[in-house]
Tab-separated table of N, CA and C in Angstrom:
chain	number	residue	atom	x	y	z
A	1066	MET	N	-15.195	19.331	16.707
A	1066	MET	CA	-16.338	18.535	17.044
A	1066	MET	C	-17.444	18.833	16.037
A	1067	VAL	N	-18.090	17.803	15.542
A	1067	VAL	CA	-19.135	17.972	14.538
A	1067	VAL	C	-20.460	17.528	15.138
A	1068	LEU	N	-21.445	18.414	15.076
A	1068	LEU	CA	-22.777	18.066	15.549
A	1068	LEU	C	-23.622	17.664	14.346
A	1069	THR	N	-24.342	16.573	14.497
A	1069	THR	CA	-25.195	16.100	13.415
A	1069	THR	C	-26.637	16.424	13.731
A	1070	MET	N	-27.277	17.075	12.814
A	1070	MET	CA	-28.694	17.389	12.954
A	1070	MET	C	-29.514	16.200	12.452
A	1071	PRO	N	-30.755	16.052	12.904
A	1071	PRO	CA	-31.587	14.931	12.453
A	1071	PRO	C	-31.729	14.853	10.939
A	1072	GLN	N	-31.852	15.995	10.278
A	1072	GLN	CA	-31.991	15.980	8.827
A	1072	GLN	C	-30.718	15.461	8.160
A	1073	GLN	N	-29.549	15.835	8.704
A	1073	GLN	CA	-28.287	15.352	8.151
A	1073	GLN	C	-28.161	13.839	8.313
A	1074	ALA	N	-28.644	13.326	9.422
A	1074	ALA	CA	-28.603	11.877	9.639
A	1074	ALA	C	-29.488	11.159	8.628
A	1075	LEU	N	-30.647	11.727	8.323
A	1075	LEU	CA	-31.528	11.121	7.324
A	1075	LEU	C	-30.937	11.217	5.923
A	1076	GLU	N	-30.299	12.337	5.615
A	1076	GLU	CA	-29.688	12.496	4.304
A	1076	GLU	C	-28.490	11.565	4.132
A	1077	ALA	N	-27.872	11.166	5.224
A	1077	ALA	CA	-26.724	10.262	5.146
A	1077	ALA	C	-27.128	8.896	4.613
A	1078	LEU	N	-28.397	8.555	4.684
A	1078	LEU	CA	-28.859	7.281	4.144
A	1078	LEU	C	-28.793	7.255	2.627
A	1079	ASP	N	-28.816	8.430	2.004
A	1079	ASP	CA	-28.791	8.524	0.544
A	1079	ASP	C	-27.438	9.007	0.029
A	1080	THR	N	-26.357	8.502	0.610
A	1080	THR	CA	-25.027	8.919	0.176
A	1080	THR	C	-24.381	7.831	-0.680
A	1081	THR	N	-23.332	8.215	-1.348
A	1081	THR	CA	-22.596	7.283	-2.194
A	1081	THR	C	-21.410	6.724	-1.422
A	1082	VAL	N	-21.289	5.405	-1.398
A	1082	VAL	CA	-20.171	4.767	-0.704
A	1082	VAL	C	-18.909	4.944	-1.541
A	1083	GLN	N	-17.828	5.323	-0.884
A	1083	GLN	CA	-16.557	5.578	-1.564
A	1083	GLN	C	-15.502	4.597	-1.073
A	1084	LEU	N	-14.609	4.190	-1.952
A	1084	LEU	CA	-13.477	3.332	-1.608
A	1084	LEU	C	-12.270	3.842	-2.367
A	1085	ALA	N	-11.160	4.020	-1.664
A	1085	ALA	CA	-9.928	4.483	-2.296
A	1085	ALA	C	-8.783	3.593	-1.835
A	1086	VAL	N	-7.988	3.105	-2.797
A	1086	VAL	CA	-6.823	2.274	-2.498
A	1086	VAL	C	-5.591	3.009	-3.012
A	1087	TYR	N	-4.643	3.251	-2.105
A	1087	TYR	CA	-3.392	3.915	-2.459
A	1087	TYR	C	-2.255	2.912	-2.328
A	1088	ILE	N	-1.485	2.722	-3.382
A	1088	ILE	CA	-0.305	1.870	-3.342
A	1088	ILE	C	0.897	2.773	-3.582
A	1089	ASP	N	1.780	2.820	-2.609
A	1089	ASP	CA	2.915	3.748	-2.618
A	1089	ASP	C	2.462	5.179	-2.870
A	1090	GLY	N	1.326	5.555	-2.295
A	1090	GLY	CA	0.818	6.916	-2.395
A	1090	GLY	C	0.074	7.243	-3.667
A	1091	LEU	N	-0.078	6.278	-4.579
A	1091	LEU	CA	-0.749	6.533	-5.848
A	1091	LEU	C	-2.122	5.866	-5.846
A	1092	LEU	N	-3.160	6.630	-6.135
A	1092	LEU	CA	-4.516	6.094	-6.195
A	1092	LEU	C	-4.591	5.029	-7.281
A	1093	THR	N	-5.083	3.836	-6.927
A	1093	THR	CA	-5.072	2.682	-7.824
A	1093	THR	C	-6.482	2.146	-7.997
A	1094	ASP	N	-6.855	1.811	-9.236
A	1094	ASP	CA	-8.164	1.218	-9.508
A	1094	ASP	C	-8.159	-0.249	-9.095
A	1095	VAL	N	-9.199	-0.659	-8.379
A	1095	VAL	CA	-9.340	-2.058	-7.977
A	1095	VAL	C	-10.756	-2.526	-8.289
A	1096	LYS	N	-10.910	-3.843	-8.511
A	1096	LYS	CA	-12.240	-4.426	-8.717
A	1096	LYS	C	-12.913	-4.696	-7.387
A	1097	SER	N	-12.150	-5.284	-6.445
A	1097	SER	CA	-12.731	-5.599	-5.141
A	1097	SER	C	-11.658	-5.571	-4.069
A	1098	VAL	N	-12.104	-5.386	-2.841
A	1098	VAL	CA	-11.226	-5.344	-1.676
A	1098	VAL	C	-11.860	-6.182	-0.580
A	1099	SER	N	-11.049	-7.001	0.069
A	1099	SER	CA	-11.509	-7.772	1.220
A	1099	SER	C	-10.513	-7.546	2.346
A	1100	ILE	N	-11.019	-7.128	3.505
A	1100	ILE	CA	-10.150	-6.825	4.649
A	1100	ILE	C	-10.543	-7.727	5.810
A	1101	GLN	N	-9.546	-8.339	6.435
A	1101	GLN	CA	-9.779	-9.166	7.608
A	1101	GLN	C	-8.983	-8.563	8.765
A	1102	LEU	N	-9.683	-8.174	9.814
A	1102	LEU	CA	-9.027	-7.654	11.005
A	1102	LEU	C	-9.923	-7.904	12.201
A	1103	GLY	N	-9.331	-7.955	13.357
A	1103	GLY	CA	-10.101	-8.194	14.558
A	1103	GLY	C	-9.207	-8.284	15.773
A	1104	VAL	N	-9.836	-8.376	16.931
A	1104	VAL	CA	-9.097	-8.431	18.179
A	1104	VAL	C	-8.278	-9.712	18.271
A	1105	LYS	N	-8.830	-10.830	17.826
A	1105	LYS	CA	-8.127	-12.104	17.934
A	1105	LYS	C	-7.235	-12.409	16.731
A	1106	LEU	N	-7.188	-11.511	15.768
A	1106	LEU	CA	-6.273	-11.666	14.637
A	1106	LEU	C	-5.054	-10.792	14.894
A	1107	PRO	N	-3.881	-11.376	15.082
A	1107	PRO	CA	-2.714	-10.550	15.407
A	1107	PRO	C	-2.262	-9.654	14.258
A	1108	VAL	N	-2.513	-10.074	13.015
A	1108	VAL	CA	-2.085	-9.288	11.859
A	1108	VAL	C	-3.275	-9.076	10.933
A	1109	ALA	N	-3.557	-7.833	10.612
A	1109	ALA	CA	-4.629	-7.526	9.663
A	1109	ALA	C	-4.168	-7.913	8.265
A	1110	THR	N	-5.096	-8.395	7.449
A	1110	THR	CA	-4.780	-8.749	6.069
A	1110	THR	C	-5.812	-8.117	5.143
A	1111	ALA	N	-5.407	-7.913	3.916
A	1111	ALA	CA	-6.303	-7.374	2.892
A	1111	ALA	C	-5.988	-8.079	1.579
A	1112	THR	N	-7.007	-8.311	0.787
A	1112	THR	CA	-6.851	-8.912	-0.528
A	1112	THR	C	-7.426	-7.946	-1.560
A	1113	LEU	N	-6.605	-7.564	-2.528
A	1113	LEU	CA	-7.014	-6.646	-3.588
A	1113	LEU	C	-7.133	-7.420	-4.897
A	1114	SER	N	-8.183	-7.167	-5.646
A	1114	SER	CA	-8.330	-7.729	-6.985
A	1114	SER	C	-8.414	-6.580	-7.974
A	1115	MET	N	-7.617	-6.687	-9.029
A	1115	MET	CA	-7.622	-5.629	-10.041
A	1115	MET	C	-7.449	-6.239	-11.421
A	1116	VAL	N	-7.825	-5.476	-12.424
A	1116	VAL	CA	-7.745	-5.933	-13.807
A	1116	VAL	C	-6.321	-5.729	-14.312
A	1117	LEU	N	-5.820	-6.725	-15.051
A	1117	LEU	CA	-4.516	-6.588	-15.684
A	1117	LEU	C	-4.614	-5.605	-16.849
A	1118	PRO	N	-3.638	-4.916	-17.290
A	1118	PRO	CA	-2.239	-5.014	-16.906
A	1118	PRO	C	-1.977	-4.352	-15.562
A	1119	ARG	N	-0.838	-4.716	-14.977
A	1119	ARG	CA	-0.463	-4.159	-13.679
A	1119	ARG	C	-0.300	-2.647	-13.777
A	1120	PRO	N	-0.729	-1.930	-12.740
A	1120	PRO	CA	-0.544	-0.476	-12.768
A	1120	PRO	C	0.942	-0.112	-12.672
A	1121	ARG	N	1.319	0.935	-13.397
A	1121	ARG	CA	2.683	1.449	-13.370
A	1121	ARG	C	2.623	2.943	-13.112
A	1122	ARG	N	3.762	3.495	-12.688
A	1122	ARG	CA	3.810	4.936	-12.493
A	1122	ARG	C	5.025	5.515	-13.184
A	1123	GLU	N	4.873	6.756	-13.574
A	1123	GLU	CA	5.941	7.468	-14.253
A	1123	GLU	C	6.984	7.899	-13.229
A	1124	LYS	N	8.242	7.728	-13.573
A	1124	LYS	CA	9.322	8.125	-12.672
A	1124	LYS	C	10.417	8.773	-13.506
A	1125	TRP	N	10.985	9.842	-13.005
A	1125	TRP	CA	12.060	10.543	-13.712
A	1125	TRP	C	13.363	10.265	-12.982
A	1126	ILE	N	14.390	9.807	-13.718
A	1126	ILE	CA	15.668	9.517	-13.092
A	1126	ILE	C	16.771	10.295	-13.801
A	1127	ALA	N	17.847	10.557	-13.059
A	1127	ALA	CA	18.988	11.268	-13.626
A	1127	ALA	C	19.819	10.305	-14.455
A	1128	VAL	N	20.320	10.787	-15.563
A	1128	VAL	CA	21.201	9.981	-16.412
A	1128	VAL	C	22.505	10.744	-16.619
A	1129	GLY	N	23.524	10.030	-17.024
A	1129	GLY	CA	24.827	10.655	-17.233
A	1129	GLY	C	25.654	10.600	-15.964
A	1130	ASP	N	26.914	10.962	-16.087
A	1130	ASP	CA	27.805	10.869	-14.933
A	1130	ASP	C	27.916	12.176	-14.159
A	1131	GLY	N	27.273	13.224	-14.624
A	1131	GLY	CA	27.323	14.498	-13.920
A	1131	GLY	C	28.517	15.353	-14.293
A	1132	TYR	N	29.474	14.787	-15.035
A	1132	TYR	CA	30.670	15.532	-15.394
A	1132	TYR	C	30.740	15.810	-16.890
A	1133	GLY	N	30.337	14.847	-17.673
A	1133	GLY	CA	30.388	15.030	-19.119
A	1133	GLY	C	28.977	15.093	-19.672
A	1134	LEU	N	28.876	14.895	-20.964
A	1134	LEU	CA	27.559	14.883	-21.583
A	1134	LEU	C	26.862	13.565	-21.280
A	1135	ASP	N	25.578	13.637	-21.035
A	1135	ASP	CA	24.823	12.415	-20.808
A	1135	ASP	C	24.523	11.772	-22.168
A	1136	PRO	N	24.049	10.512	-22.168
A	1136	PRO	CA	23.805	9.824	-23.441
A	1136	PRO	C	22.806	10.524	-24.346
A	1137	TYR	N	21.937	11.363	-23.781
A	1137	TYR	CA	20.911	12.025	-24.591
A	1137	TYR	C	21.316	13.438	-24.984
A	1138	GLY	N	22.505	13.886	-24.595
A	1138	GLY	CA	22.991	15.209	-24.985
A	1138	GLY	C	22.226	16.341	-24.356
A	1139	GLU	N	21.757	16.160	-23.110
A	1139	GLU	CA	20.939	17.183	-22.479
A	1139	GLU	C	21.759	18.337	-21.901
A	1140	GLY	N	23.042	18.138	-21.652
A	1140	GLY	CA	23.825	19.227	-21.091
A	1140	GLY	C	25.061	18.702	-20.388
A	1141	PRO	N	25.863	19.619	-19.849
A	1141	PRO	CA	27.138	19.216	-19.262
A	1141	PRO	C	26.998	18.415	-17.965
A	1142	PHE	N	25.894	18.513	-17.284
A	1142	PHE	CA	25.747	17.821	-16.014
A	1142	PHE	C	24.722	16.703	-16.077
A	1143	GLY	N	24.497	16.178	-17.226
A	1143	GLY	CA	23.524	15.096	-17.352
A	1143	GLY	C	22.116	15.645	-17.444
A	1144	GLY	N	21.179	14.763	-17.560
A	1144	GLY	CA	19.790	15.173	-17.670
A	1144	GLY	C	18.906	14.179	-16.954
A	1145	VAL	N	17.667	14.177	-17.301
A	1145	VAL	CA	16.720	13.236	-16.710
A	1145	VAL	C	16.025	12.487	-17.828
A	1146	THR	N	15.585	11.306	-17.516
A	1146	THR	CA	14.836	10.527	-18.487
A	1146	THR	C	13.639	9.894	-17.792
A	1147	GLN	N	12.646	9.593	-18.562
A	1147	GLN	CA	11.405	9.039	-18.033
A	1147	GLN	C	11.463	7.513	-18.101
A	1148	VAL	N	11.107	6.870	-16.993
A	1148	VAL	CA	10.985	5.417	-16.963
A	1148	VAL	C	9.654	5.077	-16.314
A	1149	TRP	N	9.188	3.866	-16.568
A	1149	TRP	CA	7.948	3.407	-15.949
A	1149	TRP	C	8.301	2.354	-14.917
A	1150	GLU	N	7.812	2.535	-13.700
A	1150	GLU	CA	8.122	1.654	-12.585
A	1150	GLU	C	6.883	0.837	-12.224
A	1151	GLU	N	7.074	-0.468	-11.975
A	1151	GLU	CA	5.966	-1.311	-11.525
A	1151	GLU	C	5.465	-0.794	-10.182
A	1152	LEU	N	4.173	-0.683	-10.033
A	1152	LEU	CA	3.596	-0.201	-8.783
A	1152	LEU	C	3.367	-1.343	-7.808
A	1153	ILE	N	3.003	-2.512	-8.325
A	1153	ILE	CA	2.742	-3.674	-7.478
A	1153	ILE	C	4.037	-4.455	-7.337
A	1154	LYS	N	4.711	-4.260	-6.214
A	1154	LYS	CA	5.965	-4.958	-5.970
A	1154	LYS	C	6.104	-5.175	-4.460
A	1155	PRO	N	6.951	-6.118	-4.043
A	1155	PRO	CA	7.112	-6.370	-2.609
A	1155	PRO	C	7.523	-5.119	-1.842
A	1156	ASN	N	6.980	-5.017	-0.637
A	1156	ASN	CA	7.227	-3.927	0.304
A	1156	ASN	C	6.656	-2.586	-0.131
A	1157	SER	N	5.744	-2.580	-1.099
A	1157	SER	CA	5.012	-1.359	-1.411
A	1157	SER	C	4.001	-1.103	-0.295
A	1158	THR	N	3.824	0.161	0.066
A	1158	THR	CA	2.851	0.486	1.106
A	1158	THR	C	1.445	0.498	0.515
A	1159	VAL	N	0.479	0.053	1.309
A	1159	VAL	CA	-0.917	-0.010	0.888
A	1159	VAL	C	-1.760	0.723	1.924
A	1160	LEU	N	-2.604	1.625	1.461
A	1160	LEU	CA	-3.517	2.358	2.331
A	1160	LEU	C	-4.903	2.270	1.713
A	1161	ILE	N	-5.860	1.776	2.488
A	1161	ILE	CA	-7.235	1.643	1.997
A	1161	ILE	C	-8.117	2.553	2.833
A	1162	LYS	N	-8.857	3.415	2.155
A	1162	LYS	CA	-9.781	4.334	2.828
A	1162	LYS	C	-11.190	4.036	2.342
A	1163	ALA	N	-12.153	4.167	3.244
A	1163	ALA	CA	-13.553	3.947	2.890
A	1163	ALA	C	-14.406	4.979	3.626
A	1164	GLY	N	-15.596	5.185	3.100
A	1164	GLY	CA	-16.517	6.131	3.715
A	1164	GLY	C	-17.639	6.445	2.754
A	1165	HIS	N	-18.225	7.599	2.937
A	1165	HIS	CA	-19.282	8.033	2.023
A	1165	HIS	C	-19.150	9.525	1.775
A	1166	ASP	N	-19.467	9.905	0.555
A	1166	ASP	CA	-19.356	11.290	0.095
A	1166	ASP	C	-17.981	11.865	0.446
A	1167	THR	N	-17.940	12.856	1.312
A	1167	THR	CA	-16.663	13.491	1.648
A	1167	THR	C	-16.068	12.969	2.948
A	1168	PHE	N	-16.732	12.049	3.616
A	1168	PHE	CA	-16.245	11.522	4.888
A	1168	PHE	C	-15.530	10.196	4.640
A	1169	MET	N	-14.196	10.242	4.643
A	1169	MET	CA	-13.391	9.053	4.386
A	1169	MET	C	-12.482	8.811	5.577
A	1170	GLY	N	-12.240	7.530	5.863
A	1170	GLY	CA	-11.337	7.168	6.938
A	1170	GLY	C	-10.505	5.960	6.553
A	1171	THR	N	-9.353	5.812	7.161
A	1171	THR	CA	-8.471	4.694	6.872
A	1171	THR	C	-9.018	3.429	7.515
A	1172	VAL	N	-9.183	2.370	6.721
A	1172	VAL	CA	-9.646	1.084	7.238
A	1172	VAL	C	-8.543	0.032	7.204
A	1173	PHE	N	-7.469	0.290	6.442
A	1173	PHE	CA	-6.340	-0.642	6.407
A	1173	PHE	C	-5.079	0.130	6.040
A	1174	SER	N	-4.000	-0.196	6.729
A	1174	SER	CA	-2.694	0.370	6.409
A	1174	SER	C	-1.679	-0.748	6.553
A	1175	GLY	N	-0.898	-0.986	5.512
A	1175	GLY	CA	0.061	-2.076	5.566
A	1175	GLY	C	0.976	-2.072	4.361
A	1176	ARG	N	1.364	-3.285	3.937
A	1176	ARG	CA	2.327	-3.407	2.859
A	1176	ARG	C	2.070	-4.691	2.083
A	1177	ILE	N	2.701	-4.805	0.919
A	1177	ILE	CA	2.676	-6.040	0.142
A	1177	ILE	C	3.897	-6.845	0.574
A	1178	PRO	N	3.723	-8.022	1.140
A	1178	PRO	CA	4.887	-8.791	1.606
A	1178	PRO	C	5.685	-9.362	0.438
A	1179	SER	N	6.874	-9.835	0.745
A	1179	SER	CA	7.747	-10.368	-0.306
A	1179	SER	C	7.576	-11.873	-0.481
A	1180	TRP	N	6.451	-12.417	-0.071
A	1180	TRP	CA	6.186	-13.840	-0.265
A	1180	TRP	C	5.940	-14.110	-1.743
A	1181	THR	N	6.223	-15.331	-2.159
A	1181	THR	CA	5.993	-15.679	-3.560
A	1181	THR	C	4.507	-15.772	-3.880
A	1182	SER	N	3.681	-16.074	-2.883
A	1182	SER	CA	2.245	-16.214	-3.136
A	1182	SER	C	1.471	-14.914	-2.898
A	1183	ALA	N	2.150	-13.815	-2.603
A	1183	ALA	CA	1.457	-12.561	-2.304
A	1183	ALA	C	0.831	-11.937	-3.548
A	1184	ILE	N	1.440	-12.164	-4.707
A	1184	ILE	CA	0.940	-11.593	-5.957
A	1184	ILE	C	0.686	-12.745	-6.925
A	1185	SER	N	-0.550	-12.856	-7.391
A	1185	SER	CA	-0.870	-13.930	-8.340
A	1185	SER	C	-1.816	-13.382	-9.399
A	1186	GLN	N	-1.829	-14.041	-10.540
A	1186	GLN	CA	-2.752	-13.629	-11.591
A	1186	GLN	C	-3.402	-14.859	-12.203
A	1187	GLN	N	-4.676	-14.677	-12.521
A	1187	GLN	CA	-5.452	-15.736	-13.154
A	1187	GLN	C	-6.333	-15.079	-14.200
A	1188	GLY	N	-6.114	-15.442	-15.453
A	1188	GLY	CA	-6.860	-14.793	-16.526
A	1188	GLY	C	-6.475	-13.330	-16.615
A	1189	ASP	N	-7.469	-12.455	-16.559
A	1189	ASP	CA	-7.187	-11.021	-16.612
A	1189	ASP	C	-7.278	-10.355	-15.246
A	1190	THR	N	-7.214	-11.147	-14.165
A	1190	THR	CA	-7.342	-10.604	-12.815
A	1190	THR	C	-6.038	-10.786	-12.044
A	1191	LEU	N	-5.587	-9.718	-11.423
A	1191	LEU	CA	-4.415	-9.730	-10.568
A	1191	LEU	C	-4.900	-9.696	-9.120
A	1192	THR	N	-4.416	-10.619	-8.298
A	1192	THR	CA	-4.789	-10.674	-6.888
A	1192	THR	C	-3.553	-10.384	-6.050
A	1193	VAL	N	-3.688	-9.440	-5.119
A	1193	VAL	CA	-2.575	-9.033	-4.262
A	1193	VAL	C	-2.993	-9.219	-2.804
A	1194	LYS	N	-2.190	-9.975	-2.058
A	1194	LYS	CA	-2.448	-10.181	-0.629
A	1194	LYS	C	-1.542	-9.242	0.157
A	1195	CYS	N	-2.142	-8.445	1.021
A	1195	CYS	CA	-1.409	-7.455	1.810
A	1195	CYS	C	-1.478	-7.817	3.287
A	1196	VAL	N	-0.495	-7.362	4.052
A	1196	VAL	CA	-0.478	-7.582	5.499
A	1196	VAL	C	-0.307	-6.244	6.201
A	1197	GLY	N	-0.825	-6.162	7.425
A	1197	GLY	CA	-0.699	-4.951	8.221
A	1197	GLY	C	0.703	-4.801	8.782
A	1198	TRP	N	0.958	-3.646	9.369
A	1198	TRP	CA	2.295	-3.358	9.884
A	1198	TRP	C	2.670	-4.245	11.061
A	1199	ALA	N	1.696	-4.820	11.741
A	1199	ALA	CA	2.005	-5.710	12.866
A	1199	ALA	C	2.685	-6.988	12.409
A	1200	SER	N	2.707	-7.245	11.102
A	1200	SER	CA	3.378	-8.448	10.597
A	1200	SER	C	4.868	-8.435	10.923
A	1201	TYR	N	5.454	-7.254	11.058
A	1201	TYR	CA	6.872	-7.186	11.428
A	1201	TYR	C	7.118	-7.743	12.827
A	1202	LEU	N	6.103	-7.673	13.684
A	1202	LEU	CA	6.257	-8.184	15.050
A	1202	LEU	C	6.244	-9.707	15.097
A	1203	THR	N	5.773	-10.355	14.050
A	1203	THR	CA	5.717	-11.817	14.050
A	1203	THR	C	7.015	-12.451	13.553
A	1204	TYR	N	7.938	-11.643	13.031
A	1204	TYR	CA	9.214	-12.196	12.574
A	1204	TYR	C	10.052	-12.619	13.771
A	1205	ARG	N	10.833	-13.674	13.600
A	1205	ARG	CA	11.710	-14.137	14.670
A	1205	ARG	C	12.863	-13.163	14.860
A	1206	GLU	N	13.255	-13.015	16.109
A	1206	GLU	CA	14.420	-12.212	16.436
A	1206	GLU	C	15.644	-13.109	16.501
A	1207	ARG	N	16.773	-12.542	16.242
A	1207	ARG	CA	17.999	-13.341	16.309
A	1207	ARG	C	18.327	-13.702	17.755
A	1208	TRP	N	18.107	-12.774	18.672
A	1208	TRP	CA	18.326	-13.011	20.089
A	1208	TRP	C	17.069	-12.634	20.841
A	1209	ASP	N	16.760	-13.403	21.868
A	1209	ASP	CA	15.650	-13.091	22.755
A	1209	ASP	C	16.205	-12.541	24.060
A	1210	LEU	N	15.426	-11.728	24.728
A	1210	LEU	CA	15.845	-11.212	26.029
A	1210	LEU	C	15.626	-12.285	27.083
A	1211	GLU	N	16.612	-12.480	27.931
A	1211	GLU	CA	16.507	-13.431	29.028
A	1211	GLU	C	16.954	-12.739	30.298
A	1212	TYR	N	16.246	-13.017	31.376
A	1212	TYR	CA	16.583	-12.453	32.676
A	1212	TYR	C	16.892	-13.591	33.641
A	1213	ASP	N	18.000	-13.506	34.364
A	1213	ASP	CA	18.331	-14.507	35.370
A	1213	ASP	C	17.641	-14.179	36.673
A	1214	GLY	N	17.169	-15.213	37.357
A	1214	GLY	CA	16.580	-15.036	38.675
A	1214	GLY	C	15.133	-14.634	38.621
A	1215	PRO	N	14.560	-14.464	39.767
A	1215	PRO	CA	13.139	-14.096	39.820
A	1215	PRO	C	12.931	-12.654	39.365
A	1216	VAL	N	11.883	-12.438	38.644
A	1216	VAL	CA	11.541	-11.098	38.154
A	1216	VAL	C	10.256	-10.676	38.852
A	1217	LYS	N	10.281	-9.517	39.447
A	1217	LYS	CA	9.099	-9.036	40.178
A	1217	LYS	C	8.441	-7.910	39.447
């Protein structure tokens, strides 16, 4: 439990607003963020705008068959090589945190859907539309539950 003193409340007026966007756990630079959520909105949405080129992350993968020499001659059991993976891709997780100074809280948690219109670019700006986790509940089921007779 944190108690706030009157002086701390006054000093909070002079704090710096912070925004952090994590895509697949990696802190990502964005130009702007717009979040839509509410009681009457079944699925929260967020729109991210960022400057091109698309962010990428370093990834190390194993090469070779594990039995002989790998293509790079690293040793008898293969080695690893560095590749760059696109960060903005369908089904990437998105976490947006906001707050001030050291007090940050999650304001959006979701994913980038696999829709064709979810990722678009115009000029040097990349726009990404994200949906909250409740979007999975809006998908149709193959079978619905049915009960015969009166249900009490």
